[in-house]
Amino acid sequence: MNAETLPVARSVAELRRHVAAWRSRGEPVGLVPTMGALHKGHLALVEAAQTAGQRVVVSIFVNPRQFGPREDFASYPRPEADDLVKLTEAAADLAFIPTVDEMYPDGFATTISVGGPSEGLCGAQRPGHFDGVATVVAKLLIQAAPDAAYFGEKDYQQLMVVRRLTRDLNLPIEIVGVPTVREADGLALSSRNVYLSAEERRIAPNLYRIMCEAGSAIAGGEPPAPALQRAVATLGQQGFRVEYLELRDAAALAPLTEPPTKPARLLAAVHLGHTRLIDNIPVEIVWTR
Ligand code: AMP
């Protein structure tokens, strides 16, 4: 198979022509929004849409509006040819790769700002980030008008923001969350893992391990504060600089300080050298008060 076999739409009009052709034949459509530098985590989203029997559109767009001024927009990896090979091998139906001008033409003046789940966590650390995410995701959902759109639990706060936005704007699109794909040693796959040095790559899986230990302690009945303090200290000893490690309600993402009585999520952002890593795990309640 070669990369030419996967059609590429570079304009919204071309995207809509493909989607309209499928619709006229009654074929359902799934959208997988990405920033490219594709790995098995992205491909799990493609597979989820295929399992649902949908035509799969994968968008690749490094969205300038979700990067802060001191973040890695310019250096973010953009291996387009490799991505097209991967999507062809995965039997996706269409790549949508718009330019920045196509998405944000001169005079563009609209921002979608979601409250609630955008607050705190990455929302506090990266001002404007979720406005950028919500604006681009709303545009992609309206442009492709899919039956379903697929997002990774890896970016759990983003998934909750997208669910909120879709409900609040009455978009008739199912938002599907897909579990985080990890390396064998537990590190969550991320396009940013290529930034890690060999030594950092060796340390990185400790994030997940330490989070799992804290999550089990809390699930087993330990109050969150001491369990989290211990985890932050251990992360520091391992060489991570902790931005946040917080226990939140799994649905609304409201902060939890008491042992959880409903599904909870433990979420973290850390720095390892120059690389920012995020991860999150469910905290299942195995006891009752
Ligand atoms: P990105 O290209 O990093 O913006 O990610 C595009 C989509 O892929 C988002 O919905 C991410 O949550 C999802 N994703 C990224 N990494 C993973 C992973 N390791 N497992 C599952 N989904 C992922």
Coordinates of C-alpha atoms and ligand atoms in Angstrom, one line a residue:
M1 CA 0.0 0.0 0.0
N2 CA 1.3 3.5 -0.6
A3 CA 0.5 6.9 0.9
E4 CA -1.3 8.0 -2.3
T5 CA -4.2 5.7 -1.6
L6 CA -5.4 7.9 1.3
P7 CA -7.3 10.9 0.1
V8 CA -6.2 14.2 1.6
A9 CA -8.5 17.2 1.9
R10 CA -6.8 20.5 2.6
S11 CA -9.9 22.7 2.5
V12 CA -13.2 22.7 4.4
A13 CA -15.0 22.5 1.0
E14 CA -13.1 19.3 0.0
L15 CA -13.7 17.8 3.4
R16 CA -17.5 18.5 3.0
R17 CA -17.5 17.0 -0.5
H18 CA -16.2 13.7 0.9
V19 CA -18.5 13.6 3.8
A20 CA -21.5 14.5 1.6
A21 CA -20.7 11.6 -0.7
W22 CA -20.7 9.2 2.3
R23 CA -23.9 10.7 3.7
S24 CA -25.7 10.3 0.3
R25 CA -24.9 6.6 0.6
G26 CA -26.1 6.4 4.2
E27 CA -22.6 5.8 5.6
P28 CA -21.9 7.0 9.1
V29 CA -18.9 9.2 9.7
G30 CA -16.4 9.3 12.6
L31 CA -13.9 12.2 13.2
V32 CA -10.6 11.8 14.9
P33 CA -9.0 15.2 15.6
T34 CA -5.2 15.2 16.1
M35 CA -2.2 17.4 15.8
G36 CA -0.3 14.7 13.9
A37 CA 3.0 13.0 14.7
L38 CA 0.8 10.0 14.9
H39 CA 1.4 7.0 17.2
K40 CA -0.6 4.0 18.4
G41 CA -2.7 6.1 20.8
H42 CA -4.0 8.0 17.8
L43 CA -4.5 4.8 15.8
A44 CA -6.6 3.4 18.7
L45 CA -9.0 6.2 18.1
V46 CA -9.1 5.4 14.4
E47 CA -9.8 1.7 15.3
A48 CA -12.6 2.7 17.6
A49 CA -14.4 4.6 14.8
Q50 CA -13.8 1.6 12.4
T51 CA -15.3 -0.8 15.0
A52 CA -18.3 1.5 15.1
G53 CA -18.7 0.9 11.4
Q54 CA -17.9 4.5 10.5
R55 CA -16.0 6.2 7.6
V56 CA -13.0 7.7 9.4
V57 CA -11.8 11.3 8.9
V58 CA -8.5 12.0 10.7
S59 CA -7.8 15.7 11.0
I60 CA -4.1 16.8 11.4
F61 CA -3.8 20.4 12.5
V62 CA -1.2 21.9 14.9
N63 CA -3.5 24.5 16.3
P64 CA -1.6 27.7 17.1
R65 CA -4.4 28.9 19.4
Q66 CA -3.9 26.2 22.0
F67 CA -0.2 27.0 22.5
G68 CA 1.0 29.6 24.9
P69 CA 3.7 32.1 23.7
R70 CA 6.5 30.2 25.5
E71 CA 5.3 26.7 24.4
D72 CA 6.4 24.4 21.6
F73 CA 4.2 25.5 18.6
A74 CA 7.1 26.2 16.3
S75 CA 9.1 23.0 17.2
Y76 CA 6.1 20.7 17.5
P77 CA 6.8 17.6 15.2
R78 CA 5.1 17.7 11.8
P79 CA 6.0 14.4 10.0
E80 CA 3.2 14.6 7.5
A81 CA 4.5 12.0 5.0
D82 CA 5.0 9.4 7.8
D83 CA 1.5 10.2 9.2
L84 CA -0.1 9.6 5.8
V85 CA 1.6 6.2 5.5
K86 CA 0.3 5.3 9.0
L87 CA -3.2 6.4 8.2
T88 CA -3.1 4.5 4.9
E89 CA -1.9 1.4 6.7
A90 CA -4.6 1.9 9.3
A91 CA -7.2 2.1 6.5
A92 CA -8.5 5.5 7.5
D93 CA -10.8 7.0 4.8
L94 CA -9.7 10.6 4.7
A95 CA -7.0 12.9 6.1
F96 CA -8.1 16.5 6.7
I97 CA -5.0 18.7 6.8
P98 CA -6.0 22.4 6.7
T99 CA -3.6 25.3 6.7
V100 CA -3.7 27.8 9.5
D101 CA -5.2 30.3 7.0
E102 CA -8.0 27.9 6.1
M103 CA -8.9 27.5 9.8
Y104 CA -8.3 31.1 10.8
P105 CA -8.6 33.4 7.8
D106 CA -7.9 37.1 8.1
G107 CA -10.4 38.8 10.4
F108 CA -11.2 35.6 12.4
A109 CA -12.7 36.9 15.6
T110 CA -14.6 34.1 17.4
T111 CA -13.5 32.2 20.6
I112 CA -15.4 29.4 22.2
S113 CA -14.7 29.5 25.9
V114 CA -15.9 26.7 28.1
G115 CA -16.1 27.2 31.9
G116 CA -16.6 24.3 34.4
P117 CA -14.2 21.5 33.4
S118 CA -11.7 24.0 31.8
E119 CA -11.0 25.4 35.3
G120 CA -7.9 24.4 37.2
L121 CA -5.4 21.7 36.3
C122 CA -4.0 22.4 32.8
G123 CA -6.5 25.3 32.5
A124 CA -4.8 27.1 35.4
Q125 CA -1.2 26.3 34.1
R126 CA -1.8 27.1 30.4
P127 CA -4.0 30.3 30.2
G128 CA -6.0 30.3 27.0
H129 CA -5.2 26.7 26.2
F130 CA -8.7 25.3 26.5
D131 CA -10.2 28.3 24.6
G132 CA -7.9 27.4 21.8
V133 CA -8.9 23.7 22.0
A134 CA -12.6 24.4 22.3
T135 CA -12.5 26.8 19.4
V136 CA -10.7 24.4 17.0
V137 CA -12.7 21.4 18.1
A138 CA -16.0 23.3 17.7
K139 CA -14.9 24.3 14.2
L140 CA -13.8 20.7 13.3
L141 CA -17.1 19.3 14.6
I142 CA -19.1 21.8 12.5
Q143 CA -16.9 21.4 9.4
A144 CA -17.0 17.5 9.4
A145 CA -20.5 17.2 11.0
P146 CA -19.7 13.6 12.0
D147 CA -21.9 11.1 13.8
A148 CA -19.2 10.6 16.4
A149 CA -15.9 12.1 17.4
Y150 CA -13.1 10.3 19.2
F151 CA -10.8 11.7 21.9
G152 CA -8.2 10.0 24.1
E153 CA -8.6 9.7 27.9
K154 CA -4.9 10.6 27.8
D155 CA -6.1 14.3 27.6
Y156 CA -8.8 13.7 30.2
Q157 CA -9.6 17.4 30.9
Q158 CA -9.8 18.0 27.2
L159 CA -12.2 15.2 26.8
M160 CA -14.4 16.6 29.6
V161 CA -14.2 20.1 28.0
V162 CA -15.3 18.7 24.6
R163 CA -18.2 16.8 26.2
R164 CA -19.4 20.0 27.9
L165 CA -19.0 22.1 24.7
T166 CA -20.9 19.5 22.6
R167 CA -23.8 19.4 25.1
D168 CA -23.9 23.1 25.7
L169 CA -24.0 23.9 21.9
N170 CA -26.5 21.0 21.2
L171 CA -24.2 19.5 18.6
P172 CA -25.8 16.2 17.5
I173 CA -22.5 14.3 17.8
E174 CA -21.5 11.5 20.1
I175 CA -18.2 12.1 21.9
V176 CA -16.4 8.9 22.5
G177 CA -13.5 8.6 25.0
V178 CA -10.9 6.0 24.3
P179 CA -8.6 4.6 27.1
T180 CA -5.0 5.7 27.2
V181 CA -2.6 3.6 25.2
R182 CA 0.7 3.0 27.0
E183 CA 4.2 1.7 26.4
A184 CA 4.9 -1.7 28.0
D185 CA 6.6 0.1 30.9
G186 CA 3.5 2.2 31.5
L187 CA 4.5 5.5 29.9
A188 CA 1.5 7.0 28.1
L189 CA 2.2 7.4 24.4
S190 CA 2.5 11.0 23.4
S191 CA 3.9 12.9 20.4
R192 CA 6.0 14.9 22.9
N193 CA 7.8 11.7 24.2
V194 CA 10.3 12.2 21.3
Y195 CA 11.6 15.2 23.3
L196 CA 12.8 12.9 26.1
S197 CA 16.6 12.1 26.4
A198 CA 17.5 8.4 27.0
E199 CA 17.9 9.1 30.7
E200 CA 14.5 11.0 30.9
R201 CA 12.8 8.2 28.9
R202 CA 14.1 5.7 31.6
I203 CA 12.6 7.9 34.4
A204 CA 9.4 8.8 32.7
P205 CA 7.4 5.6 33.4
N206 CA 7.7 6.3 37.2
L207 CA 5.0 9.0 36.8
Y208 CA 2.4 6.3 36.0
R209 CA 3.7 3.9 38.6
I210 CA 3.7 6.6 41.4
M211 CA 0.2 7.7 40.3
C212 CA -1.1 4.1 40.5
E213 CA 0.3 3.7 44.0
A214 CA -1.4 6.9 45.2
G215 CA -4.6 5.9 43.4
S216 CA -4.6 2.5 45.1
A217 CA -4.0 4.1 48.5
I218 CA -6.9 6.5 48.0
A219 CA -9.2 3.8 46.6
G220 CA -8.3 1.7 49.7
G221 CA -9.5 4.4 52.0
E222 CA -6.5 6.7 52.7
P223 CA -7.5 10.4 52.8
P224 CA -6.3 12.1 49.5
A225 CA -4.1 14.8 51.1
P226 CA -1.4 12.6 52.6
A227 CA -1.4 10.1 49.7
L228 CA -0.9 12.9 47.3
Q229 CA 1.8 14.7 49.4
R230 CA 3.7 11.4 49.5
A231 CA 3.4 10.9 45.7
V232 CA 4.6 14.5 45.0
A233 CA 7.6 13.9 47.3
T234 CA 8.4 10.6 45.5
L235 CA 8.0 12.3 42.1
G236 CA 10.4 15.0 43.2
Q237 CA 13.0 12.4 44.3
Q238 CA 12.7 10.7 40.9
G239 CA 13.6 14.0 39.1
F240 CA 10.1 15.3 38.1
R241 CA 9.0 18.8 38.8
V242 CA 5.3 18.6 39.7
E243 CA 3.0 21.2 38.2
Y244 CA -0.1 19.5 39.7
L245 CA -1.3 16.2 41.1
E246 CA -5.0 16.4 42.0
L247 CA -7.9 14.2 42.7
R248 CA -11.1 15.3 40.9
D249 CA -14.6 14.1 40.4
A250 CA -14.4 12.0 37.2
A251 CA -17.4 13.6 35.4
A252 CA -17.5 17.3 36.3
L253 CA -13.8 17.5 37.3
A254 CA -14.7 19.3 40.6
P255 CA -11.9 19.1 43.2
L256 CA -12.2 16.3 45.8
T257 CA -10.6 16.6 49.2
E258 CA -12.5 13.9 51.0
P259 CA -12.1 10.2 50.1
P260 CA -14.2 9.8 47.0
T261 CA -17.7 8.3 47.1
K262 CA -18.2 8.4 43.4
P263 CA -15.9 7.8 40.4
A264 CA -12.8 9.9 40.7
R265 CA -9.8 10.7 38.5
L266 CA -6.2 11.4 39.6
L267 CA -4.6 13.9 37.2
A268 CA -1.0 15.1 36.9
A269 CA 1.2 17.4 34.9
V270 CA 4.9 17.2 35.5
H271 CA 8.1 18.4 33.9
L272 CA 11.0 16.1 33.2
G273 CA 13.9 18.2 31.9
H274 CA 12.4 20.5 29.2
T275 CA 9.4 18.1 28.5
R276 CA 6.0 18.5 30.0
L277 CA 4.2 15.2 30.6
I278 CA 0.5 14.7 31.6
D279 CA -1.2 11.6 32.7
N280 CA -4.4 10.5 34.6
I281 CA -5.9 7.4 36.0
P282 CA -9.3 6.3 37.3
V283 CA -9.6 5.9 41.1
E284 CA -12.1 3.2 41.7
I285 CA -13.9 3.1 45.0
V286 CA -13.4 -0.2 46.7
W287 CA -14.7 0.8 50.1
T288 CA -17.7 2.6 51.6
R289 CA -17.8 4.9 54.6
Ligands
AMP1 P1 -2.8 15.1 20.0 O1 -2.4 14.8 18.6 O2 -1.8 14.9 21.0 O3 -3.6 16.4 20.0 O4 -3.9 14.0 20.3 C1 -5.0 13.7 19.4 C2 -6.0 12.8 20.1 O5 -5.3 11.6 20.4 C3 -6.5 13.3 21.4 O6 -7.8 13.0 21.6 C4 -5.6 12.6 22.4 O7 -6.2 12.5 23.7 C5 -5.5 11.3 21.8 N1 -4.3 10.6 22.3 C6 -3.0 11.1 22.4 N2 -2.2 10.2 23.0 C7 -3.0 9.1 23.3 C8 -2.7 7.9 24.0 N3 -1.6 7.6 24.5 N4 -3.8 7.0 24.1 C9 -5.0 7.3 23.7 N5 -5.3 8.5 23.0 C10 -4.3 9.4 22.9

